PDB file of C-alpha atoms in Angstrom:
ATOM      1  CA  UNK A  13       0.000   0.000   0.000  1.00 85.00           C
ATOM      2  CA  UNK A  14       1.284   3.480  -1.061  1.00 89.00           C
ATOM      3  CA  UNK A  15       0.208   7.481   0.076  1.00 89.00           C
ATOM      4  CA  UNK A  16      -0.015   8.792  -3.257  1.00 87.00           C
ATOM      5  CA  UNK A  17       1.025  12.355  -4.290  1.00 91.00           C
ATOM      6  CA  UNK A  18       0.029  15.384  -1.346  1.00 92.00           C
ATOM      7  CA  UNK A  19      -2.915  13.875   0.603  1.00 92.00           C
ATOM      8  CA  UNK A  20      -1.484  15.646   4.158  1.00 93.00           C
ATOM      9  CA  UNK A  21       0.022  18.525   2.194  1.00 94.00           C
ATOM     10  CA  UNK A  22      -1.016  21.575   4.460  1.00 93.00           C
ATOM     11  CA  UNK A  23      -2.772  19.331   7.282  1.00 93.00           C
ATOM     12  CA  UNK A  24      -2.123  22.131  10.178  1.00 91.00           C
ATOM     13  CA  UNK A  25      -4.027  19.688  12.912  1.00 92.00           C
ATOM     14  CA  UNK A  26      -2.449  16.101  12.396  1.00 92.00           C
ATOM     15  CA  UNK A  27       0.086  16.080  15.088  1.00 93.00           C
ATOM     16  CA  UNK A  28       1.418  12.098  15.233  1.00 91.00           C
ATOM     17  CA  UNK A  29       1.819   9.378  12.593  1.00 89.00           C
ATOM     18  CA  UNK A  30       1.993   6.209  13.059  1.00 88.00           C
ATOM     19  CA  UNK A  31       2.387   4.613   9.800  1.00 86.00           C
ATOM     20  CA  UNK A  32       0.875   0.444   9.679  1.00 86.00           C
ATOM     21  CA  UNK A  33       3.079  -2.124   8.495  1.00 86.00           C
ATOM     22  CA  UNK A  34       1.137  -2.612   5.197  1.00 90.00           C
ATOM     23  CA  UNK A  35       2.052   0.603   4.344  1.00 89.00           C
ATOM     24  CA  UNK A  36       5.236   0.509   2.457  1.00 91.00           C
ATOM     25  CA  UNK A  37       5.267   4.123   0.110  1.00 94.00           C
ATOM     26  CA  UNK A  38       5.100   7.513   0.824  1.00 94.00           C
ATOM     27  CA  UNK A  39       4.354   9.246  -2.280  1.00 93.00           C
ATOM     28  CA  UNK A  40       6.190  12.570  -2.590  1.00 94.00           C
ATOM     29  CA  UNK A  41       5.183  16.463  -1.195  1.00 94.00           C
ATOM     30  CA  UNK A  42       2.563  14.129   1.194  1.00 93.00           C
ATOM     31  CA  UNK A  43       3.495  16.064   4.356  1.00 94.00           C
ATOM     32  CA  UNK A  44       4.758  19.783   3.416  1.00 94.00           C
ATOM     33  CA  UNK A  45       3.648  22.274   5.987  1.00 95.00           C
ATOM     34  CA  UNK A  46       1.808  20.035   8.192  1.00 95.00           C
ATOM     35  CA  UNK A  47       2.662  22.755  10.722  1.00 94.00           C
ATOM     36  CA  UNK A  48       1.430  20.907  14.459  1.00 96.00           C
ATOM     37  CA  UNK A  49       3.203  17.416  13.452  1.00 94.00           C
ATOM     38  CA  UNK A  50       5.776  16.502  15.688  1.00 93.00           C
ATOM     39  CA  UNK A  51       6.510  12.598  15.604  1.00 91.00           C
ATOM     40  CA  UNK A  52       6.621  10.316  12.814  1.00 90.00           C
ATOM     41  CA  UNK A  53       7.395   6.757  13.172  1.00 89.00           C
ATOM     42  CA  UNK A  54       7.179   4.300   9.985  1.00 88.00           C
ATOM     43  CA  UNK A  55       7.747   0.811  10.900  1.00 85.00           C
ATOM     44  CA  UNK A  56       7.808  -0.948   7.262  1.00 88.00           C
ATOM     45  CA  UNK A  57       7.669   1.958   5.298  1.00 90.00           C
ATOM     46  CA  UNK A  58      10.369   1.053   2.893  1.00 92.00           C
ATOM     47  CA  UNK A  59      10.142   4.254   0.005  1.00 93.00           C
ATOM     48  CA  UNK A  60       9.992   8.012   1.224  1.00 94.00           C
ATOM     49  CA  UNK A  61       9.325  10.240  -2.158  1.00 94.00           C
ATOM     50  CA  UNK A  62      10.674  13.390  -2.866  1.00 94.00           C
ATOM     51  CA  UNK A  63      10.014  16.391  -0.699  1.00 94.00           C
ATOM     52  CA  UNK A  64       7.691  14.017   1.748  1.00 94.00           C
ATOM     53  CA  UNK A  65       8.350  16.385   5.173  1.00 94.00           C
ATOM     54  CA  UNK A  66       9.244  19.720   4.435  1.00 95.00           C
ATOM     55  CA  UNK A  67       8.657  22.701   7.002  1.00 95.00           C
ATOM     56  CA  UNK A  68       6.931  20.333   9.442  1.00 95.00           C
ATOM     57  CA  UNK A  69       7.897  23.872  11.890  1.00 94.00           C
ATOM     58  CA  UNK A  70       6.838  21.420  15.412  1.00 96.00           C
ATOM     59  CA  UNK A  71       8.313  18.089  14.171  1.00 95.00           C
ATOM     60  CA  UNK A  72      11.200  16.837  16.545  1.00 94.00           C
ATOM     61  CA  UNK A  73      11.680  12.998  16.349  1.00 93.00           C
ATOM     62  CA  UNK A  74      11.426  10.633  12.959  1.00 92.00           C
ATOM     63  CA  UNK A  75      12.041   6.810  13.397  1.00 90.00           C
ATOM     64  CA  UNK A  76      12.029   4.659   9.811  1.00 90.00           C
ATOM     65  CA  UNK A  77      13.498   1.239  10.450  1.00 89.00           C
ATOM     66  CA  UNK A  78      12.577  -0.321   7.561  1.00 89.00           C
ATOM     67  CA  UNK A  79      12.993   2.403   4.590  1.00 91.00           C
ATOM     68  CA  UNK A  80      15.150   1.460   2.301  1.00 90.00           C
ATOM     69  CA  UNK A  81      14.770   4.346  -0.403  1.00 92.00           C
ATOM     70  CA  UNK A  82      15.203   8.409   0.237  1.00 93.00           C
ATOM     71  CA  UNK A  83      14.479  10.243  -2.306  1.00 93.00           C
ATOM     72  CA  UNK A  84      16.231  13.619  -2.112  1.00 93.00           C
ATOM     73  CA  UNK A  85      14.757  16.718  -0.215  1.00 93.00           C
ATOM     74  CA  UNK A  86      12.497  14.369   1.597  1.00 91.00           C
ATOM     75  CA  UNK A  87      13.719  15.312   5.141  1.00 94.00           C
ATOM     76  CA  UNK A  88      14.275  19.068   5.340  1.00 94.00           C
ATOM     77  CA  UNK A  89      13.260  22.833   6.667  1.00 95.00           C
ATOM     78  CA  UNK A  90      11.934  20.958   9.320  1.00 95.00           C
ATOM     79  CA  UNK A  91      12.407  24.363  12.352  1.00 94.00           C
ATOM     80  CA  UNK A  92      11.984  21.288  15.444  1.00 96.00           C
ATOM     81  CA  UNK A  93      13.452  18.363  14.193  1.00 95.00           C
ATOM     82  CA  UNK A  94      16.203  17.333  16.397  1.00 96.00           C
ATOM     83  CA  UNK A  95      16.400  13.147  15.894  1.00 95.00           C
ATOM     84  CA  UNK A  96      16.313  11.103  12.697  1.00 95.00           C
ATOM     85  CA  UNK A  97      16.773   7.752  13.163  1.00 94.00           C
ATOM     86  CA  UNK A  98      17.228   5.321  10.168  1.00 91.00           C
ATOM     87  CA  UNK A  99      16.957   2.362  12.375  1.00 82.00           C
ATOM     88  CA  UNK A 100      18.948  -0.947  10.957  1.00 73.00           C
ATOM     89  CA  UNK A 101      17.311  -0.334   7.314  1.00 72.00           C
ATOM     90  CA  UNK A 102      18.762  -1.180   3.549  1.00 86.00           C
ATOM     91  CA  UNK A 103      19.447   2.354   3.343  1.00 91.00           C
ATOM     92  CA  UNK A 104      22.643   2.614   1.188  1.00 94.00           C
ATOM     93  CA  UNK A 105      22.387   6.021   0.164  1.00 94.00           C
ATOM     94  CA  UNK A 106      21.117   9.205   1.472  1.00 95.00           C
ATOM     95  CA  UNK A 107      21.630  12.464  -0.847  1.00 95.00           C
ATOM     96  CA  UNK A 108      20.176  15.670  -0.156  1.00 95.00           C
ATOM     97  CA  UNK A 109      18.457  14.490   3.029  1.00 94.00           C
ATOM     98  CA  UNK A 110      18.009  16.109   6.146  1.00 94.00           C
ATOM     99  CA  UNK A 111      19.112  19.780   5.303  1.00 95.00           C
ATOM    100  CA  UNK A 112      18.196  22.725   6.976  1.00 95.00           C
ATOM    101  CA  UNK A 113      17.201  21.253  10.531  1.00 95.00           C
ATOM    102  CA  UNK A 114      18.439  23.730  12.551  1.00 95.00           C
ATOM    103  CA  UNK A 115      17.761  21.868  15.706  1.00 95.00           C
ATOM    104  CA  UNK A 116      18.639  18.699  14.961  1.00 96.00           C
ATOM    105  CA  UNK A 117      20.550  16.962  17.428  1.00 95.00           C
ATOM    106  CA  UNK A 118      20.697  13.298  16.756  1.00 97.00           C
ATOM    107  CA  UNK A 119      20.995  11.416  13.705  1.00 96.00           C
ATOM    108  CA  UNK A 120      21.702   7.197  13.118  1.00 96.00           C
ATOM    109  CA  UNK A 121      23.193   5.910  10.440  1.00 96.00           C
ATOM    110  CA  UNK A 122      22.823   2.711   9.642  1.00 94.00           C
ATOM    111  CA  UNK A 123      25.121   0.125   8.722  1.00 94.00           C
ATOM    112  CA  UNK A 124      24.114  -0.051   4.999  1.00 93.00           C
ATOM    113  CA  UNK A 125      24.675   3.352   4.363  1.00 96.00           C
ATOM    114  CA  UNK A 126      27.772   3.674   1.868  1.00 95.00           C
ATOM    115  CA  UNK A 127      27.598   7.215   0.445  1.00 96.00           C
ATOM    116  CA  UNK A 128      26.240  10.373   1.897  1.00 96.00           C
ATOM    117  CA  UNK A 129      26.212  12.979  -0.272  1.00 96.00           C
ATOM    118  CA  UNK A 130      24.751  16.800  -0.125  1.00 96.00           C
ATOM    119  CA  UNK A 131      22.947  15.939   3.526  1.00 96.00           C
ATOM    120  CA  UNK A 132      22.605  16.966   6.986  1.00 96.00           C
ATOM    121  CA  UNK A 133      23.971  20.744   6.614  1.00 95.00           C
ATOM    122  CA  UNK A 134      22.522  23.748   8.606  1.00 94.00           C
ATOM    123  CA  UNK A 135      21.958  21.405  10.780  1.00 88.00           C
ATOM    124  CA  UNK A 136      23.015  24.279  14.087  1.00 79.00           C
ATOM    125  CA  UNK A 137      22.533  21.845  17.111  1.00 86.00           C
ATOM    126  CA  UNK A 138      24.612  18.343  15.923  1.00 94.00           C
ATOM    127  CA  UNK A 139      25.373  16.882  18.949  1.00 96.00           C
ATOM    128  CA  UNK A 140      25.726  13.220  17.712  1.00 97.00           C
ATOM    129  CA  UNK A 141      25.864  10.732  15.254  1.00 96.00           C
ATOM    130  CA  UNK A 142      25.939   7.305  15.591  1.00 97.00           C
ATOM    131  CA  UNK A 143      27.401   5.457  12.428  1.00 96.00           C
ATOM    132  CA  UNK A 144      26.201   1.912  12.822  1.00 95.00           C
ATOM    133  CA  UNK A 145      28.645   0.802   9.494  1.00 94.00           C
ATOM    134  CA  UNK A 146      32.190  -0.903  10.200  1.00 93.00           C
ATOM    135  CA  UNK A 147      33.111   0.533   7.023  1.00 94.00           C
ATOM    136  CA  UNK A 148      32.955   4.388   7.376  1.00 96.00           C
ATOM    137  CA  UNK A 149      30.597   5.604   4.346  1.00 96.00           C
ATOM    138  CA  UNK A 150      31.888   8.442   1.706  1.00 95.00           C
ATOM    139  CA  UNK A 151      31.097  12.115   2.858  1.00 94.00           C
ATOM    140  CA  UNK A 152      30.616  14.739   0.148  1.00 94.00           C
ATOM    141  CA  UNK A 153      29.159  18.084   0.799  1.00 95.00           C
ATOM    142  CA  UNK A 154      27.890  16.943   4.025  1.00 96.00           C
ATOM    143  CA  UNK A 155      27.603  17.476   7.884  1.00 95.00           C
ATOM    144  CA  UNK A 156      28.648  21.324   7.230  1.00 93.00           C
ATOM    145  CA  UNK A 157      27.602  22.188  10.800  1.00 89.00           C
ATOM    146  CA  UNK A 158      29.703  19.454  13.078  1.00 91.00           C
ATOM    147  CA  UNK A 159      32.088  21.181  15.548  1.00 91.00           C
ATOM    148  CA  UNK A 160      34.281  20.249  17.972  1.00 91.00           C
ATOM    149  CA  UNK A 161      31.653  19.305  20.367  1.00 94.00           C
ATOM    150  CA  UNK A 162      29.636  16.801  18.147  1.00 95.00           C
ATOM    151  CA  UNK A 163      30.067  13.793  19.195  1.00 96.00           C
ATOM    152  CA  UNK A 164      30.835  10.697  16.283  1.00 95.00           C
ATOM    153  CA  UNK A 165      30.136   7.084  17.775  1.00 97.00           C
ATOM    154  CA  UNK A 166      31.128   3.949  15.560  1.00 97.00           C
ATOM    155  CA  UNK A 167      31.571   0.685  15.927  1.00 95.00           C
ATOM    156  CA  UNK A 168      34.186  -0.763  18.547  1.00 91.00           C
ATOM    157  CA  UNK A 169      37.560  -1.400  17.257  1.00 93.00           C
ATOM    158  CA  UNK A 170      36.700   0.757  14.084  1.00 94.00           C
ATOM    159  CA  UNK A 171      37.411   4.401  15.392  1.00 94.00           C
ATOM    160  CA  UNK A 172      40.874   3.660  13.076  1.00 94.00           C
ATOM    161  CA  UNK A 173      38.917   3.775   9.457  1.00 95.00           C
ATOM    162  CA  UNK A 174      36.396   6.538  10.464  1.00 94.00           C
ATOM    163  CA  UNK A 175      39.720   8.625  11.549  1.00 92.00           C
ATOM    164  CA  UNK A 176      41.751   7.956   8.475  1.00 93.00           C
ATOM    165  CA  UNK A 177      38.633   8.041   5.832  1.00 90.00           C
ATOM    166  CA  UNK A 178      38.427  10.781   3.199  1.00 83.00           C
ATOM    167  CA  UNK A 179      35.643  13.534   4.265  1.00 72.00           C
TER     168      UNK A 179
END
């Protein structure tokens, strides 16, 4: 089962989804300025279409541990967000993804991710990521707000990779 193309778009009350298992697509632009949303959680949602949250202004926490497809701009302009977690999905790529979340504070990575390209920046309040890969996936154009106070965890016995990988 699939969301097709903007059925929340502009929804100013929904304020939690809880996405059922048969559910498996959200179509793209579904939940731009759904203003009063502020958790998401998709538990076998495996496809997230193109601009699917953008300037959710009271959304703080996203959990998708199944998705296994981002499709670019779907995670961003979100004022509130402050965790994305990816969960242990087939994620292997995530480009142009969770810009422009000024409060974000927490992301996961799973362990499938290999290339991360164009994501995460103007993202003001990084104060962790947690890479669950023991191979340390390719950076380009991304993370553009980490400081010396985030905070990188990856696997045990692995710090060596992350520390000598390009990016």
């Amino acid at each position: 089962t699939a969301l097709g193309k903007s059925m929340f778009h502009g929804c100013r009350a929904l304020t939690e989804i809880v996405l059922p298992k048969s559910l498996v697509e959200i179509g793209e632009y579904n939940f731009i300025d759904c203003e009063s949303l502020e958790e998401v959680y998709m538990m076998e949602t495996k496809k997230i279409g193109t601009n699917a949250f953008i300037n959710c202004a009271s959304l703080r926490e996203m959990s998708m541990p199944a998705v296994s497809e981002i499709s670019t701009y779907s995670i961003c302009d979100n004022a509130s967000l402050e965790l994305i977690d990816f969960g242990s999905t087939d994620l292997t790529t995530l480009e142009q993804v969770g810009n422009n979340n000024p409060k974000l504070r927490v992301i996961h990575i799973p362990a499938g991710v290999t290339s991360i390209k164009d994501s995460f920046n103007s993202a003001g309040a990084l104060e962790a990521i947690y890479f669950a890969s023991t191979v340390p996936p390719t950076l380009a154009g991304s993370f553009d707000s980490i400081t010396a106070d985030t905070k990188i965890y990856v696997p045990l016995d692995f710090a060596d990779a992350y520390r000598s990988a390009p990016g």
